[in-house]
PDB file of C-alpha atoms in Angstrom:
ATOM      1  CA  MET A   1       0.000   0.000   0.000  1.00  0.00           C
ATOM      2  CA  LYS A   2       2.867   2.378   0.783  1.00  0.00           C
ATOM      3  CA  LYS A   3       4.253   1.898  -2.732  1.00  0.00           C
ATOM      4  CA  TYR A   4       0.966   3.053  -4.256  1.00  0.00           C
ATOM      5  CA  TRP A   5       0.928   6.194  -2.128  1.00  0.00           C
ATOM      6  CA  LEU A   6       4.505   6.940  -3.112  1.00  0.00           C
ATOM      7  CA  ILE A   7       3.723   6.499  -6.802  1.00  0.00           C
ATOM      8  CA  LEU A   8       0.621   8.693  -6.452  1.00  0.00           C
ATOM      9  CA  LEU A   9       2.594  11.364  -4.617  1.00  0.00           C
ATOM     10  CA  LEU A  10       5.335  11.378  -7.264  1.00  0.00           C
ATOM     11  CA  ALA A  11       2.785  11.584 -10.071  1.00  0.00           C
ATOM     12  CA  PHE A  12       1.105  14.636  -8.553  1.00  0.00           C
ATOM     13  CA  SER A  13       4.373  16.338  -7.664  1.00  0.00           C
ATOM     14  CA  SER A  14       5.665  16.006 -11.235  1.00  0.00           C
ATOM     15  CA  THR A  15       2.415  17.498 -12.545  1.00  0.00           C
ATOM     16  CA  VAL A  16       2.734  20.443 -10.190  1.00  0.00           C
ATOM     17  CA  TRP A  17       6.398  20.875 -11.105  1.00  0.00           C
ATOM     18  CA  ALA A  18       5.543  21.078 -14.808  1.00  0.00           C
ATOM     19  CA  TYR A  19       3.316  24.085 -14.165  1.00  0.00           C
ATOM     20  CA  ARG A  20       5.242  26.199 -11.714  1.00  0.00           C
ATOM     21  CA  PHE A  21       4.015  29.372 -13.418  1.00  0.00           C
ATOM     22  CA  PRO A  22       1.452  30.336 -16.071  1.00  0.00           C
ATOM     23  CA  ILE A  23       3.362  30.507 -19.365  1.00  0.00           C
ATOM     24  CA  ASP A  24       0.750  32.693 -21.091  1.00  0.00           C
ATOM     25  CA  SER A  25       0.983  35.680 -18.758  1.00  0.00           C
ATOM     26  CA  MET A  26       4.754  35.904 -18.306  1.00  0.00           C
ATOM     27  CA  GLU A  27       7.340  38.246 -19.686  1.00  0.00           C
ATOM     28  CA  VAL A  28      10.847  36.881 -20.259  1.00  0.00           C
ATOM     29  CA  ALA A  29      14.185  38.706 -20.388  1.00  0.00           C
ATOM     30  CA  VAL A  30      17.804  38.313 -19.353  1.00  0.00           C
ATOM     31  CA  LEU A  31      18.727  39.526 -15.863  1.00  0.00           C
ATOM     32  CA  LYS A  32      21.521  42.046 -16.243  1.00  0.00           C
ATOM     33  CA  SER A  33      21.815  43.330 -12.678  1.00  0.00           C
ATOM     34  CA  ALA A  34      19.816  43.544  -9.465  1.00  0.00           C
ATOM     35  CA  SER A  35      20.056  45.880  -6.529  1.00  0.00           C
ATOM     36  CA  PHE A  36      16.844  46.072  -4.543  1.00  0.00           C
ATOM     37  CA  PRO A  37      14.449  47.721  -5.282  1.00  0.00           C
ATOM     38  CA  GLN A  38      15.612  47.904  -8.895  1.00  0.00           C
ATOM     39  CA  VAL A  39      16.439  45.228 -11.442  1.00  0.00           C
ATOM     40  CA  THR A  40      17.873  45.760 -14.915  1.00  0.00           C
ATOM     41  CA  LEU A  41      16.715  43.478 -17.708  1.00  0.00           C
ATOM     42  CA  THR A  42      18.075  43.180 -21.215  1.00  0.00           C
ATOM     43  CA  SER A  43      16.884  41.544 -24.392  1.00  0.00           C
ATOM     44  CA  GLU A  44      20.137  39.865 -25.443  1.00  0.00           C
ATOM     45  CA  GLY A  45      19.235  37.166 -27.930  1.00  0.00           C
ATOM     46  CA  PHE A  46      15.673  35.889 -27.730  1.00  0.00           C
ATOM     47  CA  SER A  47      13.335  37.773 -25.471  1.00  0.00           C
ATOM     48  CA  TRP A  48       9.703  37.038 -24.842  1.00  0.00           C
ATOM     49  CA  LEU A  49       9.584  40.525 -23.352  1.00  0.00           C
ATOM     50  CA  ARG A  50      10.487  41.922 -26.778  1.00  0.00           C
ATOM     51  CA  VAL A  51       7.636  39.963 -28.371  1.00  0.00           C
ATOM     52  CA  LEU A  52       5.074  41.056 -25.782  1.00  0.00           C
ATOM     53  CA  THR A  53       6.125  44.693 -25.807  1.00  0.00           C
ATOM     54  CA  LEU A  54       6.408  44.988 -29.599  1.00  0.00           C
ATOM     55  CA  GLY A  55      10.111  45.727 -29.425  1.00  0.00           C
ATOM     56  CA  TRP A  56      10.268  48.565 -26.889  1.00  0.00           C
ATOM     57  CA  LEU A  57      12.942  46.656 -24.944  1.00  0.00           C
ATOM     58  CA  ASP A  58      14.744  45.745 -28.146  1.00  0.00           C
ATOM     59  CA  ASN A  59      17.492  48.377 -27.915  1.00  0.00           C
ATOM     60  CA  GLY A  60      19.480  47.532 -24.805  1.00  0.00           C
ATOM     61  CA  SER A  61      18.275  47.272 -21.258  1.00  0.00           C
ATOM     62  CA  LYS A  62      15.553  48.692 -19.068  1.00  0.00           C
ATOM     63  CA  THR A  63      15.342  49.115 -15.297  1.00  0.00           C
ATOM     64  CA  PHE A  64      12.251  48.054 -13.370  1.00  0.00           C
ATOM     65  CA  ASN A  65      11.267  48.436  -9.727  1.00  0.00           C
ATOM     66  CA  MET A  66      10.380  45.456  -7.554  1.00  0.00           C
ATOM     67  CA  VAL A  67       7.648  45.607  -4.926  1.00  0.00           C
ATOM     68  CA  GLN A  68       8.636  45.158  -1.286  1.00  0.00           C
ATOM     69  CA  GLY A  69       7.201  41.633  -1.099  1.00  0.00           C
ATOM     70  CA  VAL A  70       8.550  40.402  -4.435  1.00  0.00           C
ATOM     71  CA  ARG A  71       8.454  36.607  -4.759  1.00  0.00           C
ATOM     72  CA  ILE A  72      11.534  35.175  -6.468  1.00  0.00           C
ATOM     73  CA  LYS A  73      12.043  31.490  -7.262  1.00  0.00           C
ATOM     74  CA  ASP A  74      15.221  29.877  -8.546  1.00  0.00           C
ATOM     75  CA  GLU A  75      15.599  27.070 -11.107  1.00  0.00           C
ATOM     76  CA  ASN A  76      14.790  24.477  -8.432  1.00  0.00           C
ATOM     77  CA  ASN A  77      11.539  26.261  -7.502  1.00  0.00           C
ATOM     78  CA  ARG A  78      12.950  27.440  -4.163  1.00  0.00           C
ATOM     79  CA  PHE A  79      12.225  30.915  -2.862  1.00  0.00           C
ATOM     80  CA  ILE A  80      15.258  33.186  -2.743  1.00  0.00           C
ATOM     81  CA  THR A  81      15.623  36.671  -1.315  1.00  0.00           C
ATOM     82  CA  HIS A  82      16.094  39.739  -3.470  1.00  0.00           C
ATOM     83  CA  GLY A  83      19.625  39.983  -2.051  1.00  0.00           C
ATOM     84  CA  GLN A  84      20.539  36.698  -3.745  1.00  0.00           C
ATOM     85  CA  LEU A  85      19.196  37.834  -7.117  1.00  0.00           C
ATOM     86  CA  ALA A  86      22.488  39.494  -8.118  1.00  0.00           C
ATOM     87  CA  ASN A  87      24.113  36.029  -8.075  1.00  0.00           C
ATOM     88  CA  HIS A  88      21.884  35.075 -11.009  1.00  0.00           C
ATOM     89  CA  SER A  89      22.978  37.840 -13.389  1.00  0.00           C
ATOM     90  CA  GLY A  90      23.053  36.705 -16.999  1.00  0.00           C
ATOM     91  CA  LYS A  91      20.300  34.139 -16.507  1.00  0.00           C
ATOM     92  CA  ILE A  92      16.951  34.190 -18.232  1.00  0.00           C
ATOM     93  CA  VAL A  93      14.033  35.143 -16.002  1.00  0.00           C
ATOM     94  CA  ALA A  94      10.264  35.165 -16.314  1.00  0.00           C
ATOM     95  CA  LEU A  95       8.429  37.899 -14.494  1.00  0.00           C
ATOM     96  CA  ARG A  96       5.012  39.220 -13.644  1.00  0.00           C
ATOM     97  CA  ARG A  97       4.342  42.914 -13.130  1.00  0.00           C
ATOM     98  CA  ASP A  98       1.498  44.812 -11.501  1.00  0.00           C
ATOM     99  CA  GLY A  99      -0.540  47.594 -13.100  1.00  0.00           C
ATOM    100  CA  ALA A 100       2.105  50.191 -12.233  1.00  0.00           C
ATOM    101  CA  GLY A 101       4.833  48.170 -13.955  1.00  0.00           C
ATOM    102  CA  ASN A 102       6.535  47.000 -10.751  1.00  0.00           C
ATOM    103  CA  ILE A 103       7.774  43.415 -10.628  1.00  0.00           C
ATOM    104  CA  THR A 104       5.743  41.302  -8.207  1.00  0.00           C
ATOM    105  CA  GLU A 105       7.013  37.807  -9.080  1.00  0.00           C
ATOM    106  CA  MET A 106      10.135  36.471 -10.777  1.00  0.00           C
ATOM    107  CA  TRP A 107      11.273  33.000 -11.791  1.00  0.00           C
ATOM    108  CA  ILE A 108      14.784  32.060 -12.889  1.00  0.00           C
ATOM    109  CA  LEU A 109      14.210  29.745 -15.833  1.00  0.00           C
ATOM    110  CA  THR A 110      15.688  26.366 -16.573  1.00  0.00           C
ATOM    111  CA  PRO A 111      16.840  25.680 -20.157  1.00  0.00           C
ATOM    112  CA  GLN A 112      13.718  23.557 -20.719  1.00  0.00           C
ATOM    113  CA  GLU A 113      11.415  26.359 -19.575  1.00  0.00           C
ATOM    114  CA  ASN A 114      13.243  28.818 -21.796  1.00  0.00           C
ATOM    115  CA  ALA A 115      12.738  26.443 -24.733  1.00  0.00           C
ATOM    116  CA  ALA A 116       9.009  26.281 -23.944  1.00  0.00           C
ATOM    117  CA  PHE A 117       8.806  30.091 -24.033  1.00  0.00           C
ATOM    118  CA  LYS A 118      10.656  30.150 -27.360  1.00  0.00           C
ATOM    119  CA  GLU A 119       8.233  27.629 -28.839  1.00  0.00           C
ATOM    120  CA  ARG A 120       5.270  29.658 -27.585  1.00  0.00           C
ATOM    121  CA  ALA A 121       6.730  32.855 -29.053  1.00  0.00           C
ATOM    122  CA  ALA A 122       7.302  31.154 -32.424  1.00  0.00           C
ATOM    123  CA  LEU A 123       3.688  29.984 -32.466  1.00  0.00           C
ATOM    124  CA  LEU A 124       2.442  33.474 -31.675  1.00  0.00           C
ATOM    125  CA  GLN A 125       4.608  35.034 -34.377  1.00  0.00           C
ATOM    126  CA  ASN A 126       3.327  32.513 -36.933  1.00  0.00           C
ATOM    127  CA  GLN A 127      -0.276  33.277 -35.955  1.00  0.00           C
ATOM    128  CA  GLN A 128       0.287  37.036 -36.365  1.00  0.00           C
ATOM    129  CA  ARG A 129       1.513  36.632 -39.947  1.00  0.00           C
TER     130      ARG A 129
END
């Protein structure tokens, strides 16, 4: 009986892991630097942020403010503090902003998640043509 519970638990945990954030409502960019309360993002290479913003972040980098209670998760889905964010410079991040443009949530992406965003962006670009 314990084996069945373990298998059931692993099945549900892998399903939850696959959807650690909603892919449709995220913006993606490369983390250039972070010093709370500001974070600088750039569009080096592929950027979902460039697609969503029709290219306004296409020429270099842009600085955004983070809210006081910003939630940041690393590649292993662990919460990290905004003080640790500078250690992840150069990595691709997904983010969610509030109505004022402040960052409320941020995820440091794995290569697989980045590939999923690229596929989604390619589909959207093909649909717009």
